[in-house]
Amino acid sequence: MYQSHNQESYLPDLPGVKDPDKAYDPKKNVTLVGLRLAQKLEQDGIGAVHSDINYPATEKNFYYPYSYKYSLKTLQEASAAHPDLKFYFDIHRDSQRRDKTTVTINGKDYAQLYFIIGGKNPDWKENEQFASQIHQALENKYPGLSKGIFAKAAEGNGVYNQNFSANSVLIEVGGVDNSLEECYRTADLLADAITEVVLNVQKVDGGAAEGDAKDGGKKTN
C-alpha cells in the first residue's frame, strides 16, 4: 500500500477548511486510509507492507506532476526489500463531492471506491482484470460500495505505474466531503474483498492459500 498523492485529505477532518481545492494536509490525509487497509489485511491473515512516505517533505524541489515518478521509486525499493510482494495498491482520494462518493449500507455511511486503470499502459487489460476481481467481490457482498472501474487514457498520467505489475491498481477512497471514519469503514470492507481475491490467486498459483494464510500470507503492497 502506498499513496502517490499522499497529502490528499478530507474536509470533515480539516477544521476551518471549506474549499475542496484545499483539502490537503501533511498529517491527516489518505495515508491514514492506506495504513488502515494494511492493518486490516494483516488481521485477515494477509501480510502487508505500507509506505507512509510524505513526498512533498522528502523530495528535494518537490514537483507535483512528478508524483508517480516519486512513488515508482517507492515501489522499486519495496519490491527489492520484500521479494515476495505480489499485489500493489495506490490509495487516493476522489475530488468529487459527497453525493457522488458516498453510499449508505445498513444505516451507516461509507466512502465509495473507484478503481482507476492507466489506459496508456500497454498491458492495462491485465490490471483491469485484477481490479475487476476486487470490484466483483465487493459487489457480491456490498452492492454500491464500488463505483466500478475507469480506464483513464486521455487525461492525467495515463499509466500510474501500473506497468510495474499486472496486480497493481489505483483506488480512490471517498471524496473531499467524506470523513476519515467513513473511509476507515470502507477500508475494512475493501480489505476483506482483497483477501478473498488474494487467496483465490494463491489457490490458482499453487494451491497453498490455506497454509499461506495461516503463516501470514504473501506480502501485499
Coordinates of N, CA, C and O in Angstrom, one line a residue, residues 4-5 55 59-72 157 161:
S4 N 0.5 7.9 -3.9 CA 1.3 8.8 -4.7 C 1.0 10.2 -4.4 O 1.9 11.1 -4.4
H5 N -0.3 10.5 -4.1 CA -0.7 11.9 -3.7 C -1.0 11.8 -2.2 O -2.1 11.9 -1.8
Y55 N 5.9 12.7 0.3 CA 6.7 13.1 -0.8 C 7.0 14.6 -0.8 O 8.2 15.0 -1.0
E59 N 11.1 14.9 -0.9 CA 11.7 15.0 -2.2 C 12.2 16.5 -2.4 O 11.4 17.4 -2.2
K60 N 13.5 16.6 -2.7 CA 14.1 17.9 -2.9 C 13.4 18.5 -4.1 O 13.2 17.9 -5.2
N61 N 13.1 19.8 -4.0 CA 12.4 20.5 -5.1 C 11.2 19.8 -5.6 O 11.0 19.6 -6.8
F62 N 10.4 19.3 -4.6 CA 9.1 18.6 -5.0 C 8.3 19.3 -6.0 O 8.1 20.5 -6.0
Y63 N 7.9 18.5 -7.0 CA 7.1 19.0 -8.1 C 5.9 18.0 -8.3 O 6.1 16.8 -8.6
Y64 N 4.7 18.5 -8.1 CA 3.5 17.7 -8.0 C 3.3 16.8 -9.2 O 3.0 15.6 -9.1
P65 N 3.6 17.3 -10.5 CA 3.4 16.4 -11.6 C 4.3 15.2 -11.7 O 4.1 14.3 -12.5
Y66 N 5.4 15.2 -10.8 CA 6.3 14.1 -10.7 C 5.9 13.1 -9.7 O 6.7 12.2 -9.4
S67 N 4.7 13.2 -9.2 CA 4.3 12.3 -8.1 C 4.5 10.8 -8.4 O 4.9 10.1 -7.5
Y68 N 4.1 10.4 -9.6 CA 4.2 9.0 -9.9 C 5.7 8.6 -10.2 O 6.0 7.4 -10.0
K69 N 6.5 9.5 -10.5 CA 7.9 9.2 -10.6 C 8.5 9.0 -9.2 O 9.3 8.0 -9.0
Y70 N 8.0 9.8 -8.2 CA 8.5 9.5 -6.8 C 8.0 8.2 -6.3 O 8.7 7.4 -5.7
S71 N 6.7 7.9 -6.5 CA 6.2 6.7 -6.0 C 6.7 5.4 -6.7 O 6.7 4.4 -6.1
L72 N 7.1 5.6 -7.9 CA 7.7 4.4 -8.6 C 9.0 4.0 -7.9 O 9.2 2.8 -7.7
N157 N -1.9 11.1 -15.8 CA -0.7 10.4 -16.0 C -0.9 9.3 -17.1 O 0.0 9.1 -18.0
N161 N 2.0 4.0 -13.0 CA 3.0 2.9 -12.6 C 2.4 1.5 -12.6 O 3.0 0.6 -12.1

